[in-house]
DNA sequence: AATAATTTTTAGATTAGTCTAAAAATAAAT
DNA sequence: ATTTATTTTTAGACTAATCTAAAAATTATT
């Protein structure tokens, strides 16, 4: 059985694992978890003992298959709870994360199965992130950042890379929601900003916005 | 802010407080929480520092108003989650307690308000226990144990005193559910058993059953 | 290749929550 | 009113999770 702290470490390592291909460094973990490197070293030793990850001194860590499954399950719970909060309890998408951080640690396989069914077996969470299935598998997703599109490309807005409240509230303000169609009218090479058209309105978004919004081309 | 352990102590003391009128003894708490008396002594000192309860050496403890409110809030959360599990996720009433023990510690006032509304502001949990309101007040309830009724009394089954899975499953087997009408046909003084009629069936229940079922006379 | 900078690990402390065993206080029984 | 039994508290120890400061290893730079 994993403790709450162990679960948080595993989940963060899992998220870091998606991008990196080498071992995940002690410092990278410490930054994400807002702890000190020395604390991370202590914890990864414990997690290595528990066969959750492979650790060689100074080489960083990689999750074992067991560790990956455990992590995917926590992510699954986190995202299902986020769907619950938004779909059933009318939370807005910028206020669900902290509560889901707590709910993801509730231990009851039955609860998650029933919640999944109650929600209608959702595929994505309110931020467009894919919900891992019961076995820990994550559906591949062919999506691009808005910044990767070119003039005249059309796509559906399917997710956010940054899911901070600030960014989500910006999107709300601009009436950009997931599921919505977006057309790239033009791009400004100088500052990377993108002129888009959505809901019959045409306006410019900065590069920072464009590199944090996932689009599925159609 | 209270830790998970502190919350569990407070909640148990609150439950013990309802019955006893003197201070709650160290041993009573230790028994309920399955810990040692020495651990309880340590914890109640900490809780006294936090103004949750009054503690005088060897005299047991009593909750302060602040402590009572905190406890009622945990109980409120526990019971609302139980309603959610039964009403929305189709759990049976004998399998919700352990999950609710975890969910009751989720910290988010907004979550509980929204959950309460989502559930239609229930007054009682699946075991017939009154759900404290937001301010920590508990509605008075005029209910008797089945064992306190006499021949020809009629009432509605409104709650259980023992909510162990074993007892709840017994009730399921006998098709005794909350909200149901029960008539006392006769009582056997020798062993305290009670002959009841419900749903057109007439049968005898033991004293143990009769002292664990709450009835509201009509 | 040697030196400097950075990262990672170790050593030692701290806090929360728990335990066992012994001491002290209270309650019960002679 | 003593003695005995029970309850409660204290003293000291343990584990989990964290920290600071120092040592060791790795990486980057001259
Ligand atoms: Mn989230
Ligand atoms: Mn999310
Ligand atoms: Mn319960
Ligand atoms: Mn209940």
Short mmCIF file of C-alpha atoms (C1' of nucleotides) and ligand atoms in Angstrom, two decimals:
data_model
loop_
_atom_site.label_atom_id
_atom_site.label_comp_id
_atom_site.label_asym_id
_atom_site.label_seq_id
_atom_site.Cartn_x
_atom_site.Cartn_y
_atom_site.Cartn_z
CA UNK A 1 0.00 0.00 0.00
CA UNK A 2 1.28 3.43 -0.89
CA UNK A 3 1.15 6.43 1.42
CA UNK A 4 -0.25 9.77 0.35
CA UNK A 5 3.24 11.20 -0.03
CA UNK A 6 4.45 8.24 -2.02
CA UNK A 7 1.47 8.63 -4.34
CA UNK A 8 2.29 12.28 -4.92
CA UNK A 9 5.88 11.46 -5.79
CA UNK A 10 4.89 8.69 -8.17
CA UNK A 11 2.36 10.86 -9.93
CA UNK A 12 4.85 13.68 -10.48
CA UNK A 13 7.50 11.29 -11.74
CA UNK A 14 4.93 9.85 -14.11
CA UNK A 15 4.13 13.28 -15.52
CA UNK A 16 7.83 14.04 -15.93
CA UNK A 17 8.38 10.66 -17.55
CA UNK A 18 6.13 11.52 -20.49
CA UNK A 19 8.49 14.22 -21.73
CA UNK A 20 11.97 13.07 -20.69
CA UNK A 21 13.55 9.90 -22.03
CA UNK A 22 16.47 9.69 -19.60
CA UNK A 23 16.06 9.07 -15.90
CA UNK A 24 14.09 11.72 -14.04
CA UNK A 25 16.45 13.86 -11.99
CA UNK A 26 16.22 14.45 -8.29
CA UNK A 27 16.02 18.19 -8.81
CA UNK A 28 13.24 17.94 -11.38
CA UNK A 29 11.15 16.04 -8.87
CA UNK A 30 12.02 18.43 -6.06
CA UNK A 31 10.93 21.41 -8.15
CA UNK A 32 7.60 19.89 -9.08
CA UNK A 33 6.82 18.82 -5.54
CA UNK A 34 8.14 21.95 -3.86
CA UNK A 35 10.48 19.98 -1.65
CA UNK A 36 14.24 19.78 -1.19
CA UNK A 37 16.47 17.49 -3.20
CA UNK A 38 17.53 15.68 -0.05
CA UNK A 39 13.93 14.79 0.72
CA UNK A 40 13.55 13.43 -2.79
CA UNK A 41 16.62 11.24 -2.41
CA UNK A 42 15.18 9.76 0.77
CA UNK A 43 11.83 9.10 -0.83
CA UNK A 44 13.11 7.55 -4.06
CA UNK A 45 15.15 5.10 -2.05
CA UNK A 46 11.97 4.02 -0.35
CA UNK A 47 10.11 3.82 -3.63
CA UNK A 48 12.92 1.76 -5.15
CA UNK A 49 12.59 -0.66 -2.22
CA UNK A 50 8.91 -0.91 -3.02
CA UNK A 51 9.70 -1.77 -6.66
CA UNK A 52 7.89 1.30 -7.90
CA UNK A 53 10.94 2.65 -9.68
CA UNK A 54 14.54 1.94 -10.62
CA UNK A 55 17.14 4.06 -8.95
CA UNK A 56 20.89 4.22 -9.45
CA UNK A 57 22.75 6.84 -7.49
CA UNK A 58 23.26 10.05 -9.43
CA UNK A 59 21.43 8.57 -12.44
CA UNK A 60 17.87 9.65 -11.70
CA UNK A 61 14.88 7.32 -11.65
CA UNK A 62 12.55 5.53 -14.05
CA UNK A 63 9.21 4.04 -13.13
CA UNK A 64 8.75 0.28 -13.33
CA UNK A 65 5.69 -1.11 -15.07
CA UNK A 66 4.16 -1.51 -11.64
CA UNK A 67 4.98 2.09 -10.84
CA UNK A 68 3.53 3.32 -14.11
CA UNK A 69 0.29 1.49 -13.49
CA UNK A 70 0.06 2.86 -9.97
CA UNK A 71 0.69 6.38 -11.26
CA UNK A 72 -1.81 6.08 -14.10
CA UNK A 73 -4.41 4.97 -11.60
CA UNK A 74 -3.89 8.07 -9.48
CA UNK A 75 -4.13 10.25 -12.59
CA UNK A 76 -7.26 8.37 -13.59
CA UNK A 77 -8.84 9.12 -10.23
CA UNK A 78 -7.77 12.75 -10.35
CA UNK A 79 -9.33 13.29 -13.75
CA UNK A 80 -12.52 11.40 -13.07
CA UNK A 81 -13.07 13.46 -9.94
CA UNK A 82 -12.50 16.62 -11.98
CA UNK A 83 -15.20 15.51 -14.40
CA UNK A 84 -17.51 14.88 -11.46
CA UNK A 85 -16.89 18.32 -10.01
CA UNK A 86 -17.56 20.08 -13.29
CA UNK A 87 -20.33 17.95 -14.77
CA UNK A 88 -22.29 17.14 -11.62
CA UNK A 89 -21.43 19.81 -9.09
CA UNK A 90 -21.14 22.78 -11.45
CA UNK A 91 -17.61 23.71 -10.50
CA UNK A 92 -15.84 25.75 -13.15
CA UNK A 93 -12.79 24.21 -14.78
CA UNK A 94 -10.39 26.57 -13.05
CA UNK A 95 -11.34 25.56 -9.52
CA UNK A 96 -11.33 21.77 -9.59
CA UNK A 97 -7.65 20.96 -9.41
CA UNK A 98 -6.98 21.45 -5.71
CA UNK A 99 -9.99 19.43 -4.66
CA UNK A 100 -9.05 16.67 -7.11
CA UNK A 101 -5.56 16.65 -5.58
CA UNK A 102 -7.22 15.46 -2.39
CA UNK A 103 -9.83 13.18 -3.89
CA UNK A 104 -7.29 11.29 -6.00
CA UNK A 105 -5.96 9.63 -2.85
CA UNK A 106 -9.23 8.02 -1.78
CA UNK A 107 -8.67 4.28 -1.80
CA UNK A 108 -11.61 2.27 -3.13
CA UNK A 109 -11.52 0.56 -6.52
CA UNK A 110 -15.26 0.10 -6.36
CA UNK A 111 -15.80 3.80 -5.86
CA UNK A 112 -13.84 4.67 -8.97
CA UNK A 113 -15.59 2.08 -11.12
CA UNK A 114 -18.97 3.35 -10.00
CA UNK A 115 -17.98 6.96 -10.41
CA UNK A 116 -16.71 6.22 -13.92
CA UNK A 117 -20.07 4.64 -14.83
CA UNK A 118 -22.03 7.45 -13.16
CA UNK A 119 -20.15 9.97 -15.30
CA UNK A 120 -20.81 7.99 -18.47
CA UNK A 121 -17.25 6.69 -18.95
CA UNK A 122 -15.73 10.04 -19.96
CA UNK A 123 -12.63 9.96 -22.18
CA UNK A 124 -11.21 13.34 -21.21
CA UNK A 125 -11.24 15.55 -18.15
CA UNK A 126 -12.44 19.18 -18.12
CA UNK A 127 -9.03 20.35 -19.37
CA UNK A 128 -9.01 17.94 -22.29
CA UNK A 129 -6.56 15.53 -20.69
CA UNK A 130 -7.09 11.88 -21.55
CA UNK A 131 -8.34 9.75 -18.65
CA UNK A 132 -6.29 6.54 -18.33
CA UNK A 133 -8.39 3.38 -18.44
CA UNK A 134 -8.69 0.87 -15.58
CA UNK A 135 -5.53 -0.91 -16.73
CA UNK A 136 -3.55 2.30 -16.83
CA UNK A 137 -3.47 2.64 -20.60
CA UNK A 138 -3.71 6.06 -22.15
CA UNK A 139 -5.30 6.50 -25.55
CA UNK A 140 -2.95 8.12 -28.07
CA UNK A 141 -4.11 11.58 -29.08
CA UNK A 142 -3.24 13.38 -32.29
CA UNK A 143 -3.35 16.96 -31.20
CA UNK A 144 -1.16 19.95 -31.90
CA UNK A 145 -0.51 23.20 -30.16
CA UNK A 146 -2.27 26.14 -31.72
CA UNK A 147 1.19 27.58 -32.34
CA UNK A 148 1.98 24.63 -34.63
CA UNK A 149 -0.88 25.37 -37.00
CA UNK A 150 -0.46 27.45 -40.13
CA UNK A 151 -2.60 30.00 -41.93
CA UNK A 152 -6.03 28.68 -42.90
CA UNK A 153 -5.79 25.57 -40.71
CA UNK A 154 -9.05 24.71 -38.99
CA UNK A 155 -9.36 22.63 -35.85
CA UNK A 156 -11.24 21.84 -32.72
CA UNK A 157 -10.01 23.10 -29.41
CA UNK A 158 -9.42 19.90 -27.38
CA UNK A 159 -7.23 20.71 -24.43
CA UNK A 160 -4.92 23.00 -22.49
CA UNK A 161 -1.26 22.47 -21.71
CA UNK A 162 -1.18 24.98 -18.89
CA UNK A 163 -4.20 24.46 -16.67
CA UNK A 164 -3.59 27.26 -14.21
CA UNK A 165 -6.64 29.20 -13.09
CA UNK A 166 -5.23 32.34 -14.72
CA UNK A 167 -5.01 30.77 -18.16
CA UNK A 168 -8.38 29.06 -17.89
CA UNK A 169 -10.03 32.29 -16.86
CA UNK A 170 -8.42 34.05 -19.82
CA UNK A 171 -9.96 31.46 -22.12
CA UNK A 172 -13.34 31.93 -20.46
CA UNK A 173 -13.05 35.66 -20.98
CA UNK A 174 -12.23 35.19 -24.67
CA UNK A 175 -15.06 32.66 -24.94
CA UNK A 176 -12.70 29.93 -26.02
CA UNK A 177 -14.01 26.59 -24.79
CA UNK A 178 -13.09 22.98 -25.46
CA UNK A 179 -14.99 21.42 -28.35
CA UNK A 180 -15.08 24.68 -30.21
CA UNK A 181 -13.90 25.28 -33.77
CA UNK A 182 -10.99 27.61 -34.37
CA UNK A 183 -9.58 28.86 -37.66
CA UNK A 184 -6.12 30.35 -38.05
CA UNK A 185 -6.57 33.55 -40.05
CA UNK A 186 -2.95 34.60 -39.92
CA UNK A 187 0.27 34.41 -37.95
CA UNK A 188 2.63 37.19 -36.94
CA UNK A 189 6.20 35.90 -37.22
CA UNK A 190 7.65 38.76 -35.20
CA UNK A 191 6.07 37.90 -31.85
CA UNK A 192 4.49 34.52 -32.57
CA UNK A 193 0.98 35.81 -32.05
CA UNK A 194 -1.86 34.19 -33.95
CA UNK A 195 -4.99 35.75 -35.40
CA UNK A 196 -7.84 33.32 -34.99
CA UNK A 197 -11.52 33.22 -35.77
CA UNK A 198 -13.97 31.51 -33.48
CA UNK A 199 -17.71 31.98 -32.99
CA UNK A 200 -17.66 34.54 -35.81
CA UNK A 201 -15.29 36.72 -33.85
CA UNK A 202 -11.79 37.39 -35.09
CA UNK A 203 -8.98 38.40 -32.75
CA UNK A 204 -5.35 37.95 -31.95
CA UNK A 205 -3.87 35.76 -29.22
CA UNK A 206 -0.29 35.93 -28.02
CA UNK A 207 2.35 33.25 -28.51
CA UNK A 208 2.02 32.32 -24.86
CA UNK A 209 -1.63 31.51 -25.43
CA UNK A 210 -0.92 29.70 -28.70
CA UNK A 211 1.66 27.41 -27.07
CA UNK A 212 -0.77 26.33 -24.36
CA UNK A 213 -3.85 25.41 -26.34
CA UNK A 214 -4.22 21.99 -27.96
CA UNK A 215 -6.04 21.72 -31.29
CA UNK A 216 -7.21 18.71 -33.25
CA UNK A 217 -7.02 19.52 -36.95
CA UNK A 218 -10.06 18.80 -39.08
CA UNK B 1 -6.16 23.57 10.49
CA UNK B 2 -6.72 20.08 11.85
CA UNK B 3 -4.78 17.02 10.73
CA UNK B 4 -6.47 13.82 9.67
CA UNK B 5 -5.64 12.18 13.00
CA UNK B 6 -6.88 15.12 14.98
CA UNK B 7 -10.14 15.02 13.03
CA UNK B 8 -10.61 11.36 13.84
CA UNK B 9 -10.08 12.00 17.53
CA UNK B 10 -12.47 14.92 17.59
CA UNK B 11 -15.16 12.99 15.77
CA UNK B 12 -14.95 10.04 18.16
CA UNK B 13 -15.02 12.30 21.20
CA UNK B 14 -18.07 14.02 19.72
CA UNK B 15 -19.86 10.69 19.33
CA UNK B 16 -18.97 9.71 22.90
CA UNK B 17 -20.06 13.13 24.15
CA UNK B 18 -23.66 12.55 23.06
CA UNK B 19 -24.15 9.76 25.59
CA UNK B 20 -21.87 10.62 28.51
CA UNK B 21 -22.35 13.73 30.63
CA UNK B 22 -19.03 13.65 32.47
CA UNK B 23 -15.70 14.13 30.76
CA UNK B 24 -14.81 11.53 28.15
CA UNK B 25 -12.20 9.16 29.53
CA UNK B 26 -8.86 8.44 27.93
CA UNK B 27 -9.64 4.74 27.78
CA UNK B 28 -13.02 5.28 26.12
CA UNK B 29 -11.33 7.20 23.34
CA UNK B 30 -8.54 4.65 23.02
CA UNK B 31 -11.07 1.85 22.63
CA UNK B 32 -13.05 3.61 19.94
CA UNK B 33 -9.97 4.56 17.98
CA UNK B 34 -8.13 1.30 18.46
CA UNK B 35 -5.11 3.01 19.94
CA UNK B 36 -3.31 2.96 23.27
CA UNK B 37 -4.22 5.18 26.19
CA UNK B 38 -0.78 6.78 26.09
CA UNK B 39 -1.32 7.88 22.51
CA UNK B 40 -4.63 9.41 23.49
CA UNK B 41 -3.04 11.38 26.32
CA UNK B 42 -0.51 12.82 23.89
CA UNK B 43 -3.16 13.77 21.39
CA UNK B 44 -5.63 15.34 23.80
CA UNK B 45 -2.86 17.60 25.09
CA UNK B 46 -2.35 18.80 21.55
CA UNK B 47 -6.08 19.25 21.03
CA UNK B 48 -6.34 21.18 24.29
CA UNK B 49 -3.60 23.51 23.03
CA UNK B 50 -5.65 24.04 19.90
CA UNK B 51 -8.70 24.99 22.00
CA UNK B 52 -10.70 22.10 20.63
CA UNK B 53 -11.34 20.60 24.05
CA UNK B 54 -10.87 21.14 27.78
CA UNK B 55 -8.52 18.78 29.50
CA UNK B 56 -7.67 18.39 33.17
CA UNK B 57 -5.33 15.58 34.08
CA UNK B 58 -7.14 12.42 35.11
CA UNK B 59 -10.52 14.12 34.56
CA UNK B 60 -11.15 13.26 30.90
CA UNK B 61 -12.04 15.77 28.21
CA UNK B 62 -15.01 17.80 26.99
CA UNK B 63 -15.24 19.48 23.62
CA UNK B 64 -15.37 23.28 23.45
CA UNK B 65 -18.01 24.93 21.27
CA UNK B 66 -15.35 25.29 18.62
CA UNK B 67 -14.51 21.59 18.94
CA UNK B 68 -18.17 20.60 18.71
CA UNK B 69 -18.64 22.62 15.56
CA UNK B 70 -15.54 21.12 14.01
CA UNK B 71 -16.72 17.63 14.90
CA UNK B 72 -20.25 18.20 13.61
CA UNK B 73 -18.78 19.37 10.34
CA UNK B 74 -16.82 16.15 9.92
CA UNK B 75 -19.93 14.12 10.73
CA UNK B 76 -21.87 16.24 8.24
CA UNK B 77 -19.36 15.45 5.53
CA UNK B 78 -19.31 11.75 6.42
CA UNK B 79 -23.07 11.46 6.17
CA UNK B 80 -23.45 13.54 3.01
CA UNK B 81 -20.87 11.36 1.28
CA UNK B 82 -22.76 8.28 2.43
CA UNK B 83 -25.91 9.64 0.83
CA UNK B 84 -23.96 10.30 -2.35
CA UNK B 85 -22.59 6.77 -2.45
CA UNK B 86 -26.00 5.18 -1.95
CA UNK B 87 -28.24 7.55 -3.92
CA UNK B 88 -25.96 8.34 -6.83
CA UNK B 89 -23.46 5.51 -7.08
CA UNK B 90 -25.73 2.65 -6.06
CA UNK B 91 -23.64 1.45 -3.16
CA UNK B 92 -25.59 -0.57 -0.64
CA UNK B 93 -25.92 0.85 2.85
CA UNK B 94 -23.60 -1.74 4.36
CA UNK B 95 -20.57 -0.81 2.23
CA UNK B 96 -20.42 2.96 2.44
CA UNK B 97 -18.89 3.53 5.84
CA UNK B 98 -15.23 2.86 5.09
CA UNK B 99 -15.21 5.01 1.99
CA UNK B 100 -16.98 7.80 3.87
CA UNK B 101 -14.30 7.54 6.57
CA UNK B 102 -11.85 8.68 3.92
CA UNK B 103 -14.05 11.19 2.13
CA UNK B 104 -15.00 13.00 5.34
CA UNK B 105 -11.48 14.45 5.51
CA UNK B 106 -11.57 16.22 2.15
CA UNK B 107 -11.15 19.91 2.84
CA UNK B 108 -13.31 22.14 0.66
CA UNK B 109 -16.33 23.98 2.05
CA UNK B 110 -17.50 24.68 -1.47
CA UNK B 111 -17.45 20.99 -2.31
CA UNK B 112 -19.70 20.14 0.59
CA UNK B 113 -22.17 22.92 -0.14
CA UNK B 114 -22.42 21.83 -3.76
CA UNK B 115 -22.67 18.18 -2.82
CA UNK B 116 -25.44 18.99 -0.37
CA UNK B 117 -27.38 20.80 -3.10
CA UNK B 118 -26.70 18.04 -5.65
CA UNK B 119 -28.17 15.52 -3.23
CA UNK B 120 -31.24 17.67 -2.62
CA UNK B 121 -30.33 18.75 0.93
CA UNK B 122 -30.94 15.38 2.58
CA UNK B 123 -31.89 15.37 6.26
CA UNK B 124 -30.68 11.86 7.10
CA UNK B 125 -27.95 9.53 5.88
CA UNK B 126 -28.61 5.96 4.61
CA UNK B 127 -28.61 4.64 8.18
CA UNK B 128 -31.18 7.17 9.35
CA UNK B 129 -28.66 9.36 11.16
CA UNK B 130 -29.43 13.08 11.12
CA UNK B 131 -27.05 15.15 9.00
CA UNK B 132 -25.82 18.21 10.94
CA UNK B 133 -26.47 21.49 9.15
CA UNK B 134 -23.77 23.91 7.97
CA UNK B 135 -23.59 25.53 11.37
CA UNK B 136 -23.18 22.21 13.14
CA UNK B 137 -26.68 22.02 14.56
CA UNK B 138 -28.43 18.69 14.74
CA UNK B 139 -32.20 18.49 14.45
CA UNK B 140 -33.81 16.85 17.47
CA UNK B 141 -35.39 13.51 16.63
CA UNK B 142 -38.18 11.82 18.54
CA UNK B 143 -37.42 8.21 17.88
CA UNK B 144 -37.49 5.11 20.06
CA UNK B 145 -35.83 1.76 19.92
CA UNK B 146 -38.10 -1.00 18.69
CA UNK B 147 -37.53 -2.63 22.08
CA UNK B 148 -39.19 0.35 23.78
CA UNK B 149 -42.49 -0.09 21.92
CA UNK B 150 -45.36 -2.08 23.32
CA UNK B 151 -47.97 -4.38 21.86
CA UNK B 152 -50.02 -2.80 19.07
CA UNK B 153 -47.69 0.19 18.66
CA UNK B 154 -47.19 1.16 15.05
CA UNK B 155 -44.25 3.13 13.72
CA UNK B 156 -41.94 3.89 10.86
CA UNK B 157 -38.49 2.41 10.78
CA UNK B 158 -36.21 5.48 10.74
CA UNK B 159 -32.71 4.41 11.69
CA UNK B 160 -30.23 1.90 13.03
CA UNK B 161 -28.17 2.16 16.19
CA UNK B 162 -25.67 -0.47 15.11
CA UNK B 163 -24.64 0.16 11.53
CA UNK B 164 -22.31 -2.79 11.11
CA UNK B 165 -22.48 -4.58 7.78
CA UNK B 166 -23.66 -7.73 9.55
CA UNK B 167 -26.70 -6.03 11.06
CA UNK B 168 -27.55 -4.11 7.89
CA UNK B 169 -27.38 -7.29 5.85
CA UNK B 170 -29.67 -9.01 8.33
CA UNK B 171 -32.19 -6.22 7.84
CA UNK B 172 -31.89 -6.56 4.06
CA UNK B 173 -32.51 -10.28 4.36
CA UNK B 174 -35.62 -9.70 6.46
CA UNK B 175 -36.74 -6.99 4.03
CA UNK B 176 -36.72 -4.37 6.76
CA UNK B 177 -35.84 -1.03 5.23
CA UNK B 178 -35.92 2.55 6.50
CA UNK B 179 -39.18 4.35 5.80
CA UNK B 180 -41.15 1.19 6.27
CA UNK B 181 -44.09 0.68 8.62
CA UNK B 182 -43.76 -1.79 11.45
CA UNK B 183 -46.39 -2.98 13.90
CA UNK B 184 -45.61 -4.67 17.20
CA UNK B 185 -47.83 -7.74 17.35
CA UNK B 186 -46.50 -9.05 20.62
CA UNK B 187 -43.51 -9.13 22.93
CA UNK B 188 -41.88 -12.09 24.63
CA UNK B 189 -40.80 -11.05 28.15
CA UNK B 190 -38.58 -14.10 28.64
CA UNK B 191 -35.96 -13.25 25.99
CA UNK B 192 -37.00 -9.76 24.96
CA UNK B 193 -37.83 -10.83 21.42
CA UNK B 194 -40.51 -8.95 19.52
CA UNK B 195 -43.08 -10.24 17.07
CA UNK B 196 -43.55 -7.66 14.34
CA UNK B 197 -45.59 -7.28 11.21
CA UNK B 198 -44.21 -5.54 8.18
CA UNK B 199 -45.11 -5.79 4.51
CA UNK B 200 -47.88 -8.22 5.44
CA UNK B 201 -45.36 -10.64 6.85
CA UNK B 202 -45.32 -11.46 10.53
CA UNK B 203 -42.20 -12.73 12.25
CA UNK B 204 -40.10 -12.55 15.39
CA UNK B 205 -36.91 -10.60 15.89
CA UNK B 206 -34.52 -11.06 18.79
CA UNK B 207 -33.87 -8.53 21.52
CA UNK B 208 -30.53 -7.73 19.95
CA UNK B 209 -32.33 -6.65 16.80
CA UNK B 210 -35.01 -4.77 18.71
CA UNK B 211 -32.44 -2.72 20.62
CA UNK B 212 -30.71 -1.61 17.45
CA UNK B 213 -33.60 -0.41 15.32
CA UNK B 214 -35.04 3.09 15.70
CA UNK B 215 -38.76 3.64 15.21
CA UNK B 216 -40.82 6.80 14.97
CA UNK B 217 -44.24 6.13 16.40
CA UNK B 218 -47.26 7.14 14.36
"C1'" DA C 1 43.10 17.93 -18.29
"C1'" DA C 2 42.41 20.75 -14.55
"C1'" DT C 3 39.32 23.73 -12.31
"C1'" DA C 4 34.84 25.61 -11.33
"C1'" DA C 5 29.89 25.13 -10.98
"C1'" DT C 6 26.06 22.30 -10.28
"C1'" DT C 7 23.72 18.34 -8.76
"C1'" DT C 8 23.09 14.71 -5.71
"C1'" DT C 9 23.80 12.30 -1.60
"C1'" DT C 10 24.78 11.84 3.30
"C1'" DA C 11 24.67 13.14 8.15
"C1'" DG C 12 22.19 14.83 11.70
"C1'" DA C 13 17.82 17.25 13.46
"C1'" DT C 14 12.86 18.04 13.82
"C1'" DT C 15 7.81 17.15 14.05
"C1'" DA C 16 3.62 14.15 14.10
"C1'" DG C 17 1.84 10.11 15.55
"C1'" DT C 18 2.39 6.04 17.55
"C1'" DC C 19 4.11 2.31 20.82
"C1'" DT C 20 5.90 -0.28 25.40
"C1'" DA C 21 7.03 -0.24 30.03
"C1'" DA C 22 7.14 2.02 34.31
"C1'" DA C 23 5.40 5.51 37.55
"C1'" DA C 24 1.65 8.10 39.52
"C1'" DA C 25 -3.08 8.97 40.50
"C1'" DT C 26 -7.70 7.51 41.13
"C1'" DA C 27 -11.28 4.16 42.13
"C1'" DA C 28 -12.79 -0.18 44.20
"C1'" DA C 29 -12.65 -3.70 47.65
"C1'" DT C 30 -11.63 -5.45 51.74
"C1'" DA D 1 -8.56 3.18 56.44
"C1'" DT D 2 -5.59 0.21 54.12
"C1'" DT D 3 -4.74 -2.49 50.49
"C1'" DT D 4 -5.62 -3.84 45.75
"C1'" DA D 5 -7.02 -3.03 41.13
"C1'" DT D 6 -7.68 0.05 37.44
"C1'" DT D 7 -6.88 4.10 34.90
"C1'" DT D 8 -4.00 7.62 33.41
"C1'" DT D 9 0.23 9.79 32.68
"C1'" DT D 10 5.17 9.99 31.83
"C1'" DA D 11 9.56 8.54 29.91
"C1'" DG D 12 11.84 6.82 26.25
"C1'" DA D 13 11.86 4.75 21.67
"C1'" DC D 14 10.35 4.12 16.78
"C1'" DT D 15 8.80 5.33 11.83
"C1'" DA D 16 7.51 8.56 8.12
"C1'" DA D 17 8.39 12.72 6.08
"C1'" DT D 18 10.63 16.59 6.07
"C1'" DC D 19 14.61 20.11 6.68
"C1'" DT D 20 19.71 22.37 6.78
"C1'" DA D 21 24.42 22.01 6.12
"C1'" DA D 22 28.28 19.55 4.58
"C1'" DA D 23 30.45 16.03 1.63
"C1'" DA D 24 30.74 13.57 -2.67
"C1'" DA D 25 29.90 12.93 -7.47
"C1'" DT D 26 28.87 14.64 -11.90
"C1'" DT D 27 28.82 18.14 -15.49
"C1'" DA D 28 30.44 22.32 -17.59
"C1'" DT D 29 34.06 25.64 -18.57
"C1'" DT D 30 38.24 27.28 -19.23
MN1 LIG E 1 -5.87 18.67 -12.22
MN1 LIG E 2 -7.28 18.18 -15.33
MN1 LIG E 3 -20.69 5.82 8.56
MN1 LIG E 4 -24.11 6.50 8.43
#
